[in-house]
mmCIF file of C-alpha atoms in Angstrom:
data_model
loop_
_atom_site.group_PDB
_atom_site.id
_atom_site.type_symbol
_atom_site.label_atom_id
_atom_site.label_comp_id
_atom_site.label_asym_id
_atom_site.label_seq_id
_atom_site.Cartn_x
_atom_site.Cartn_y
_atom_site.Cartn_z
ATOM 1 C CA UNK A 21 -6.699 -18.788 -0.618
ATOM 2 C CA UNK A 22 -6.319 -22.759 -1.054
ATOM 3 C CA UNK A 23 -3.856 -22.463 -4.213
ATOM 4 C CA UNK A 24 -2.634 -20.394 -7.705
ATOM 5 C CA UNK A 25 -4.398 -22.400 -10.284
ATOM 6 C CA UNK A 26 -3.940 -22.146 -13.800
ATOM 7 C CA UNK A 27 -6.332 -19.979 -15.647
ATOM 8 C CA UNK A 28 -7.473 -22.277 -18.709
ATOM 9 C CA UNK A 29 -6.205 -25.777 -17.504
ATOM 10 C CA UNK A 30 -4.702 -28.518 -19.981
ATOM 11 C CA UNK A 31 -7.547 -31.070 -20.678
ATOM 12 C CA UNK A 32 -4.844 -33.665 -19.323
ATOM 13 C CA UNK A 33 -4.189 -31.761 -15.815
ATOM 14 C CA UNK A 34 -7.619 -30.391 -15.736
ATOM 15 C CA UNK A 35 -10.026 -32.006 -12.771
ATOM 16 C CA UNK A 36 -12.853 -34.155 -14.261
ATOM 17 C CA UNK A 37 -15.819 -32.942 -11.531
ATOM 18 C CA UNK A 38 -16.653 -29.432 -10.828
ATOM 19 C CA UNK A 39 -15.757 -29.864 -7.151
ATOM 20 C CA UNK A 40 -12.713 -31.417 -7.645
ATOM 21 C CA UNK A 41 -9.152 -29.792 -8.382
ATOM 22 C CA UNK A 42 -5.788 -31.202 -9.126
ATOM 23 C CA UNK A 43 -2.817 -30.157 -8.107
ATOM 24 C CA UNK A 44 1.001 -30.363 -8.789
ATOM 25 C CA UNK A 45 3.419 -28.519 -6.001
ATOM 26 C CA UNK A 46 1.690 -25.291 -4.980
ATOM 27 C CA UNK A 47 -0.175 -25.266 -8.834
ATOM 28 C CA UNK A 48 -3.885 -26.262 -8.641
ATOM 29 C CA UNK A 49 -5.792 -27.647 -11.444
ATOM 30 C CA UNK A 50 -9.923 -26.849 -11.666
ATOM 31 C CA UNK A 51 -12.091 -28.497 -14.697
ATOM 32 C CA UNK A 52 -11.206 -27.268 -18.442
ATOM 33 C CA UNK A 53 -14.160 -24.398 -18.088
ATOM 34 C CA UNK A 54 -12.281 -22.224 -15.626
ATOM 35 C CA UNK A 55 -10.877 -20.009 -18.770
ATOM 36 C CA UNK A 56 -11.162 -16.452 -19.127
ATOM 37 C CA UNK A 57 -9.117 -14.964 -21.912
ATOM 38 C CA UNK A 58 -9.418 -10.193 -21.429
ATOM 39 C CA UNK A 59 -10.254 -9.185 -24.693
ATOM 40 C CA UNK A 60 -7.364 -6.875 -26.215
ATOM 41 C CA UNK A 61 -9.648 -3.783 -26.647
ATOM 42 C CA UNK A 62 -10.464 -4.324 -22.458
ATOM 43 C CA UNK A 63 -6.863 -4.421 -22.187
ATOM 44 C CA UNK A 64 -5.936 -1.211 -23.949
ATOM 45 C CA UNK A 65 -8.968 0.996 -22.313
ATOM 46 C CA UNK A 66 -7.744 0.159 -19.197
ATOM 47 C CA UNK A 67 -4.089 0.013 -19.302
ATOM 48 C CA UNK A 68 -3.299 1.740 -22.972
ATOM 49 C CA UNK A 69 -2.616 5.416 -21.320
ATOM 50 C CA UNK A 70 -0.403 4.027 -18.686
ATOM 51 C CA UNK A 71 1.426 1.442 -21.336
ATOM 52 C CA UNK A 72 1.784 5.017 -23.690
ATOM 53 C CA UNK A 73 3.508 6.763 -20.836
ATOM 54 C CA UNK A 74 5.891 4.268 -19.910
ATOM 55 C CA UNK A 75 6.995 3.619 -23.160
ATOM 56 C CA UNK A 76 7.461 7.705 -23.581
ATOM 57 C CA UNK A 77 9.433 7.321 -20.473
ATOM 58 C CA UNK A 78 11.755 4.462 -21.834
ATOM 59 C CA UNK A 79 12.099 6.441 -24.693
ATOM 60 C CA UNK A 80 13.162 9.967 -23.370
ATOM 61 C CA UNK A 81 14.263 9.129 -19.852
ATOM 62 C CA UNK A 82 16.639 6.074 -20.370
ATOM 63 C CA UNK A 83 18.242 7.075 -16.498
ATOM 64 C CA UNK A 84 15.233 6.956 -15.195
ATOM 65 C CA UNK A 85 15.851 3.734 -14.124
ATOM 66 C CA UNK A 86 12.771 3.533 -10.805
ATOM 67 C CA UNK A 87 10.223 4.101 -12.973
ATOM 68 C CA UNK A 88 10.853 1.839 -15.571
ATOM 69 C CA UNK A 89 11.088 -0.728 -12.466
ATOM 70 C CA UNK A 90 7.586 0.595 -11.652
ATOM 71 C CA UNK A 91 6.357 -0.335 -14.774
ATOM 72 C CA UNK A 92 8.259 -3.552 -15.175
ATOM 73 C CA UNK A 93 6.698 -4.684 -12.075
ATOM 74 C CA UNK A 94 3.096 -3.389 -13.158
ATOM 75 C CA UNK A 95 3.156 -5.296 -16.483
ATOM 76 C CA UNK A 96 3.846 -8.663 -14.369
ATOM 77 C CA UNK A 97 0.766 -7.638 -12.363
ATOM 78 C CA UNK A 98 -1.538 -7.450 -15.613
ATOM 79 C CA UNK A 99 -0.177 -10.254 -17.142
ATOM 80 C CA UNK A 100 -0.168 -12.683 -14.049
ATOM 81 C CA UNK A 101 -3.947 -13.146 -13.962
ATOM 82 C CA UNK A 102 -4.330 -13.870 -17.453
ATOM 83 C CA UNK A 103 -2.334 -17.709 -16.576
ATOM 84 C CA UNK A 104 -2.833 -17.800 -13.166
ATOM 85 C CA UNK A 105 -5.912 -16.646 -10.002
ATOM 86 C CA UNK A 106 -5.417 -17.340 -6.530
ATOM 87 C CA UNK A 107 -7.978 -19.452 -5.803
ATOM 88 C CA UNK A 108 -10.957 -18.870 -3.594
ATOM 89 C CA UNK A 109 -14.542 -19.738 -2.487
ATOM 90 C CA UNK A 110 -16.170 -18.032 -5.856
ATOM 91 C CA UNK A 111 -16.898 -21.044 -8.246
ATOM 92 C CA UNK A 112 -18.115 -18.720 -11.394
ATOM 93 C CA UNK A 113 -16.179 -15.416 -10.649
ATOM 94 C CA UNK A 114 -12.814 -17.100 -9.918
ATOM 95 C CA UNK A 115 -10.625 -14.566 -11.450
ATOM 96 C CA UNK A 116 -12.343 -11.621 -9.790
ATOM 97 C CA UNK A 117 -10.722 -10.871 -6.682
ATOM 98 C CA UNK A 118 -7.304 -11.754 -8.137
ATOM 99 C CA UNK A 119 -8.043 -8.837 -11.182
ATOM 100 C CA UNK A 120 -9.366 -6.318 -8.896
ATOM 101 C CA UNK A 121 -6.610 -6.873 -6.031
ATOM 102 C CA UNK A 122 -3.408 -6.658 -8.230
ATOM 103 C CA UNK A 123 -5.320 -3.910 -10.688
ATOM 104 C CA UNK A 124 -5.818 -1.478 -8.193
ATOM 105 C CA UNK A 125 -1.836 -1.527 -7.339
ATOM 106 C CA UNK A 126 -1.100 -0.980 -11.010
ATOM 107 C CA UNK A 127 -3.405 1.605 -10.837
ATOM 108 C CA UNK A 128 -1.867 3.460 -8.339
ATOM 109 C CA UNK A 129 1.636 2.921 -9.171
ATOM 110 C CA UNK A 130 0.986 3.327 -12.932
ATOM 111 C CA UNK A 131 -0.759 6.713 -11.963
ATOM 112 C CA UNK A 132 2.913 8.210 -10.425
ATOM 113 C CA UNK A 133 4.517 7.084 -13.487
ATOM 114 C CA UNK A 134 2.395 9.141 -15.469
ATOM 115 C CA UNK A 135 2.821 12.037 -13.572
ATOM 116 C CA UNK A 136 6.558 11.632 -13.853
ATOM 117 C CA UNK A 137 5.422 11.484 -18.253
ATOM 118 C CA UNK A 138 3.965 14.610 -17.881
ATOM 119 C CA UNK A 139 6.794 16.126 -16.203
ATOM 120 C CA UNK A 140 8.965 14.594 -19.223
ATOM 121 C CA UNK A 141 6.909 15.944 -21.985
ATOM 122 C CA UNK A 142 6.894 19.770 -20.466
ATOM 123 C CA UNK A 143 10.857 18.819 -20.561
ATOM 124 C CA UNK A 144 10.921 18.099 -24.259
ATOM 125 C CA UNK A 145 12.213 21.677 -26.082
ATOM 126 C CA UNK A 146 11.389 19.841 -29.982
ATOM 127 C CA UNK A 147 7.527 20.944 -30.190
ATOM 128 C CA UNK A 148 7.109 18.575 -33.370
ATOM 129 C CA UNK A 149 8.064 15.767 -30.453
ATOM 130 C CA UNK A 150 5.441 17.110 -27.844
ATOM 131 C CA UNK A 151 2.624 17.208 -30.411
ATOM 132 C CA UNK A 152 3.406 13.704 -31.553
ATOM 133 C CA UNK A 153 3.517 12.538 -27.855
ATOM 134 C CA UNK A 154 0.191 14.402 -27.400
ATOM 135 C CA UNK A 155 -1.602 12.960 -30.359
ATOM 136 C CA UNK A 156 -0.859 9.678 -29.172
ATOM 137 C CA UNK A 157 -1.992 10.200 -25.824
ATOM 138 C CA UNK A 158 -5.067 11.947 -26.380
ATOM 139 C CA UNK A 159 -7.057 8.860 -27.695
ATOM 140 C CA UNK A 160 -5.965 6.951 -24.979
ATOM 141 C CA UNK A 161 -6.548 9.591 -22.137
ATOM 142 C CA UNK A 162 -9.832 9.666 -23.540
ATOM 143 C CA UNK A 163 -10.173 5.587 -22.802
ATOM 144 C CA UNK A 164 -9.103 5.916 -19.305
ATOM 145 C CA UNK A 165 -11.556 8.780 -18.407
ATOM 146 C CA UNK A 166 -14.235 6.905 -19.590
ATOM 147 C CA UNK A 167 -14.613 4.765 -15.901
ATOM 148 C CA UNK A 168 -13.618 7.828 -13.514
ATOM 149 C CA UNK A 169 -16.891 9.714 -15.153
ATOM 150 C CA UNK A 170 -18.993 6.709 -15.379
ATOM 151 C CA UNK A 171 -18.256 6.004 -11.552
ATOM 152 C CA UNK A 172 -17.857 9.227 -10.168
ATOM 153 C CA UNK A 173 -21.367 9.875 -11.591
ATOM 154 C CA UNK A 174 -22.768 6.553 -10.612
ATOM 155 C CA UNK A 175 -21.784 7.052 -7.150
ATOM 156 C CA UNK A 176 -22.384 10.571 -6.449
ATOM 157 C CA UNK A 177 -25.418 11.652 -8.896
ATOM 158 C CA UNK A 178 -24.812 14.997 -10.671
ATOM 159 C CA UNK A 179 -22.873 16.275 -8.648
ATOM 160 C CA UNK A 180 -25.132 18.704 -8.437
ATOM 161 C CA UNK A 181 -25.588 18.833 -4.752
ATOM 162 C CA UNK A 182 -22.412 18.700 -2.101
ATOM 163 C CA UNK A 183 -22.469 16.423 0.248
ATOM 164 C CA UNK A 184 -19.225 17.461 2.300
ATOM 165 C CA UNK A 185 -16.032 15.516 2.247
ATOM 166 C CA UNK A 186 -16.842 13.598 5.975
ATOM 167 C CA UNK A 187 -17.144 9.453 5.303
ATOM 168 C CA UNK A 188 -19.452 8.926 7.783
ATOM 169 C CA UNK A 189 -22.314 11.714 7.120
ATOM 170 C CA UNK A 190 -24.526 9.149 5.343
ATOM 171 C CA UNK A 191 -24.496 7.002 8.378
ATOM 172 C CA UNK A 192 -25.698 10.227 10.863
ATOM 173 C CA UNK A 193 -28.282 10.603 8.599
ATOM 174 C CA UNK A 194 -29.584 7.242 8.066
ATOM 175 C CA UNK A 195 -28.787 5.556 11.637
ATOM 176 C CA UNK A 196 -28.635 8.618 13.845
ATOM 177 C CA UNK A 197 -29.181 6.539 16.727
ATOM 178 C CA UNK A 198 -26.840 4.086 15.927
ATOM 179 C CA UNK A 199 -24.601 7.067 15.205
ATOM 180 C CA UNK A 200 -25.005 8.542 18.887
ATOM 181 C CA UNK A 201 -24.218 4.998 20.250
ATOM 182 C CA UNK A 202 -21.032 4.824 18.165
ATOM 183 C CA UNK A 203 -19.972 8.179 20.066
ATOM 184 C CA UNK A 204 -20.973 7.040 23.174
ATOM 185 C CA UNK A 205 -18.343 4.251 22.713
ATOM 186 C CA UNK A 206 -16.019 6.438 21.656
ATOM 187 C CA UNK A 207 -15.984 8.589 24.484
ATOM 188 C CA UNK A 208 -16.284 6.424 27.542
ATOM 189 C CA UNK A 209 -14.208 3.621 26.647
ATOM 190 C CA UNK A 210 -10.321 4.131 27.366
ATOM 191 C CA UNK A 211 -8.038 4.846 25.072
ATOM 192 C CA UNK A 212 -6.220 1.648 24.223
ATOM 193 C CA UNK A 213 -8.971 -0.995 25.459
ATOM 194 C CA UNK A 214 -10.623 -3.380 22.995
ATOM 195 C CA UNK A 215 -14.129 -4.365 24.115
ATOM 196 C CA UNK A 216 -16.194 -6.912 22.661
ATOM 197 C CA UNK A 217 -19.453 -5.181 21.124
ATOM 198 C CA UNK A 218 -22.087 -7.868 20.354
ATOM 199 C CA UNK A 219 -24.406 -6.595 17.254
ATOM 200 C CA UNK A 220 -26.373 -8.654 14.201
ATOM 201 C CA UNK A 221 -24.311 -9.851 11.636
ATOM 202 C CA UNK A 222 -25.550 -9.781 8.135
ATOM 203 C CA UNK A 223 -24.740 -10.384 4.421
ATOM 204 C CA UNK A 224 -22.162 -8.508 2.824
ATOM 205 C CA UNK A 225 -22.698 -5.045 1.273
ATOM 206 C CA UNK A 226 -25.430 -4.313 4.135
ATOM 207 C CA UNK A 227 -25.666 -2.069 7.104
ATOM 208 C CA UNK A 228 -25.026 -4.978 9.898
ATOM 209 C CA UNK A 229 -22.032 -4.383 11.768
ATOM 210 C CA UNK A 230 -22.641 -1.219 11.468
ATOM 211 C CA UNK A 231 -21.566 -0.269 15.386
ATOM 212 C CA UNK A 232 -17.601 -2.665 14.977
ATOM 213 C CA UNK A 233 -17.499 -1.237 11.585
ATOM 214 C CA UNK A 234 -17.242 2.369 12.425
ATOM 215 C CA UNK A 235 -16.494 2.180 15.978
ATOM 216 C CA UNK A 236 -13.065 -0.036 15.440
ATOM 217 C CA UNK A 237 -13.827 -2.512 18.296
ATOM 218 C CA UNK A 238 -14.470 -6.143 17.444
ATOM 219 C CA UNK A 239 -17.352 -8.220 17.322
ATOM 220 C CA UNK A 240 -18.125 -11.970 17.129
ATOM 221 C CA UNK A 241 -19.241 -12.374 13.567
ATOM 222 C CA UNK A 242 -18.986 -9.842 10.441
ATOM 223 C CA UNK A 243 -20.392 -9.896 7.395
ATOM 224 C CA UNK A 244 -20.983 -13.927 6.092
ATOM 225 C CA UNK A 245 -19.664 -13.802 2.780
ATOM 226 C CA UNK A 246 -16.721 -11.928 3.499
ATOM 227 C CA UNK A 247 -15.800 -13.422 6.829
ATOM 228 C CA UNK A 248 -16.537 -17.364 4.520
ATOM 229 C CA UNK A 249 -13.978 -15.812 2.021
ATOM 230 C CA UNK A 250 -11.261 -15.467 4.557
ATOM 231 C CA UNK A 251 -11.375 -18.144 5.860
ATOM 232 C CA UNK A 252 -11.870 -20.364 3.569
ATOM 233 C CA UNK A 253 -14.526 -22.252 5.117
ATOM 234 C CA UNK A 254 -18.271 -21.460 5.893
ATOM 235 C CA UNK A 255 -18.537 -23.596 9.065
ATOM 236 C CA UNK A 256 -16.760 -20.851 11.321
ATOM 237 C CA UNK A 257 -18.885 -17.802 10.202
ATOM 238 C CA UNK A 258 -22.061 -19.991 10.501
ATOM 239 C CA UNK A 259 -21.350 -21.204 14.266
ATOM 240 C CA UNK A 260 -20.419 -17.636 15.651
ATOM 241 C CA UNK A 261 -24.045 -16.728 13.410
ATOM 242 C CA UNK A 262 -26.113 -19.028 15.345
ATOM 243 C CA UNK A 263 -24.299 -18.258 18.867
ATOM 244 C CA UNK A 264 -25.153 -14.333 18.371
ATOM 245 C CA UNK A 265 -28.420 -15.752 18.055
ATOM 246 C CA UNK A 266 -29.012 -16.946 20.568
ATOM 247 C CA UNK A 267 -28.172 -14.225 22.574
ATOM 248 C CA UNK A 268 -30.750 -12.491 21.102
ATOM 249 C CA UNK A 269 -33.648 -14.708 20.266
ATOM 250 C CA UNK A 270 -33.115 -18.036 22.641
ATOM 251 C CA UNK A 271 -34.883 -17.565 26.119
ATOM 252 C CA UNK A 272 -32.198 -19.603 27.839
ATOM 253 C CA UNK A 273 -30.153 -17.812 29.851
ATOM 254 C CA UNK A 274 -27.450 -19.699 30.494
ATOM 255 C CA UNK A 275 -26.635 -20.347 26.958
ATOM 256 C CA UNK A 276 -26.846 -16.874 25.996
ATOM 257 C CA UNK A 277 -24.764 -16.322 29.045
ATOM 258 C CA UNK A 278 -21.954 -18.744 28.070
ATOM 259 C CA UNK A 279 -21.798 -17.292 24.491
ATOM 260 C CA UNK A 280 -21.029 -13.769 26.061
ATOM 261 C CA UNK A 281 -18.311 -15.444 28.131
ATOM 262 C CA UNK A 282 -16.851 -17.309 25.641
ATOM 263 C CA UNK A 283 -16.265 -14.035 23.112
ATOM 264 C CA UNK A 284 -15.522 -12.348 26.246
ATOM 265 C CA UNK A 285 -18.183 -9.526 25.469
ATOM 266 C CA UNK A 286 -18.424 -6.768 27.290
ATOM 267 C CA UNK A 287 -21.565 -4.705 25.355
ATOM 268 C CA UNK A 288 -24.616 -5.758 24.321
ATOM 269 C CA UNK A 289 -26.144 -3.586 21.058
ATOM 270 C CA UNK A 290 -29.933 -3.844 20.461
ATOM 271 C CA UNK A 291 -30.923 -0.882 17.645
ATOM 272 C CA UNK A 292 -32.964 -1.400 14.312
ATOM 273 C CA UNK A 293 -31.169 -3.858 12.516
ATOM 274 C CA UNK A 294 -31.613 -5.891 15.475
ATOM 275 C CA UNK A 295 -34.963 -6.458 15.947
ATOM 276 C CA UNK A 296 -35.033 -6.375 12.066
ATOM 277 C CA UNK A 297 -32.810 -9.402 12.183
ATOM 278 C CA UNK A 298 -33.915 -11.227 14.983
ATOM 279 C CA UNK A 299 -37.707 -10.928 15.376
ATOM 280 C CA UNK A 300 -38.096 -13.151 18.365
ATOM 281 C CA UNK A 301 -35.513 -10.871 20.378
ATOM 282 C CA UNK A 302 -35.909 -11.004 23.725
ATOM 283 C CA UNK A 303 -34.868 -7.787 25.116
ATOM 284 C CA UNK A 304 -36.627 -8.699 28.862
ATOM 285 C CA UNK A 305 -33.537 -11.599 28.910
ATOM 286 C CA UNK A 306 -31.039 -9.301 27.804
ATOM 287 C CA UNK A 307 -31.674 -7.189 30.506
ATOM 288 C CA UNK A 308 -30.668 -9.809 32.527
ATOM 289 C CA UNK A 309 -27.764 -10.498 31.004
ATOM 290 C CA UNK A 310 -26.515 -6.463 31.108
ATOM 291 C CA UNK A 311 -27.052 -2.848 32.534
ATOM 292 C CA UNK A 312 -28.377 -0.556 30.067
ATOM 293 C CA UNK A 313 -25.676 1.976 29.516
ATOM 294 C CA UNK A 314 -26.926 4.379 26.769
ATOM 295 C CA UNK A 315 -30.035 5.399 24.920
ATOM 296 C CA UNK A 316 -31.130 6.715 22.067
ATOM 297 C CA UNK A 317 -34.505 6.535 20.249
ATOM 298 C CA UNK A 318 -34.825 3.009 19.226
ATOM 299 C CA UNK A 319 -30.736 1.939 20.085
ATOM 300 C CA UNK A 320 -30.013 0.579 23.385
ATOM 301 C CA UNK A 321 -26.367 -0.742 24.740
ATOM 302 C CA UNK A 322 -25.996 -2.888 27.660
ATOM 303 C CA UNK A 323 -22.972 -3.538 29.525
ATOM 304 C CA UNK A 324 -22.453 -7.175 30.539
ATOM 305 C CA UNK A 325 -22.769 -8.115 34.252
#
């Protein structure tokens, strides 16, 4: 993040160029066309159960002073990105990560304060009361299940087949060698030691970094986007690109050899996604550079010597 800046600038504060920003204290000022306005009826499908419930709860349960804090806190969350986004390396979606971050937490918080408006309503002993409550809601429940069917669908078909509750089943099935190697690591590295697994980095939203990913130990480069966003800056993400490489693809030793020092790396990966991402890999060199360790089908790891 390199600023908050103002979501629909003043033409007189607003930048002129589109790579340009102005800025006043910690405020920064892009060009008059970052402006995005919610619509109202976005606003109400997403938010107009948990809004309902909170004013129940203000209503009924004065006291109940937390979660009318929860709530207090939530509505600064939704309103916040509607004047201000914390900006970032995304010139046309520059409100996105700032929506999603903050909405998930009002999400989740709004969701306990709704359980705490069902508990209220069962408490309510005037029936005309509950059935006004519930005739309210209703419309509005029906809003907010719209996404959880659409999604729930969208991710996991009809639901017609079970597919177990384990996270990692879809990568045993797809990368099974991969998946063996990820076990191997598991079980003969010691328990508190962080080695260095070199693998190929790729875009985000792919299958590289597969091994760090789901093994917990670090690499030298992660996915490009995501690793440009943090930082800020492309160059670093780019450099550690082109040194992994060249421990794959460049037939110079040495250089391939002072790369692995330098990220003090201990294991060498070469599986699928390697060769798929490095066509000129040069597995005679890497032989050199490690001991082959583990096997498995078309997944090899090397341990640096």
């Amino acid at each position: 993040v390199s600023g908050v800046a103002v979501n629909c600038p003043p033409a007189k504060l607003a930048a002129v160029g589109a790579d340009q920003m102005n800025k006043i204290g910690p405020l920064v000022f892009e060009t008059v066309d970052k402006c995005q306005r919610s619509p109202i009826w976005m606003m109400a499908i997403l938010w107009g159960f948990f809004a309902y419930g909170a004013i129940w709860l203000l209503i009924k349960e004065p006291k109940n002073k937390l979660f009318h804090l929860i709530s207090l806190f939530c509505l600064g969350l939704i309103i916040f990105p509607e004047f201000f986004y914390f900006k970032d390396i995304y010139p046309l979606h520059f409100r996105s990560n700032t929506m999603f971050k903050l909405g998930y937490q009002v999400f989740m918080m709004m969701g306990i304060v709704a359980g705490a408006t069902i508990v209220s309503w069962f408490r309510v002993h005037s029936s005309w009361k509950k059935w006004i409550f519930f005739a309210g809601l209703t419309p509005m429940l029906i809003l907010v299940s719209i996404y959880p069917y659409f999604a729930v669908k969208s991710y996991f078909g009809e639901l017609k087949t079970y597919h177990g509750i384990y996270g990692l089943k879809w990568l045993e099935e797809r990368y099974p060698d991969d998946w063996e190697a990820i076990k191997w690591l598991d079980k003969n590295i010691p328990e508190g030691q962080q080695p260095v697994v070199l693998e190929a980095n790729g875009d985000s939203y792919t299958d590289y970094d597969r091994i760090s990913a789901f093994s917990g130990y670090p690499t030298v480069a992660g996915w490009t986007v995501h690793e440009w966003l943090w930082r800020g800056s492309y160059d670093p993400i780019a450099k550690r690109a082109e040194e992994v490489k060249t421990v794959y693809e460049s037939p110079d030793l040495e250089a391939s050899r002072s790369v692995l020092t330098k990220y003090d790396v201990k294991y060498i990966v070469v599986g699928g996604l390697e060769r798929q991402k490095y066509p000129q890999l040069d597995e005679e060199k890497i032989k050199e550079l490690g001991k082959q360790v583990f096997s498995s089908g078309t997944t090899q790891i090397y341990q640096v010597i």
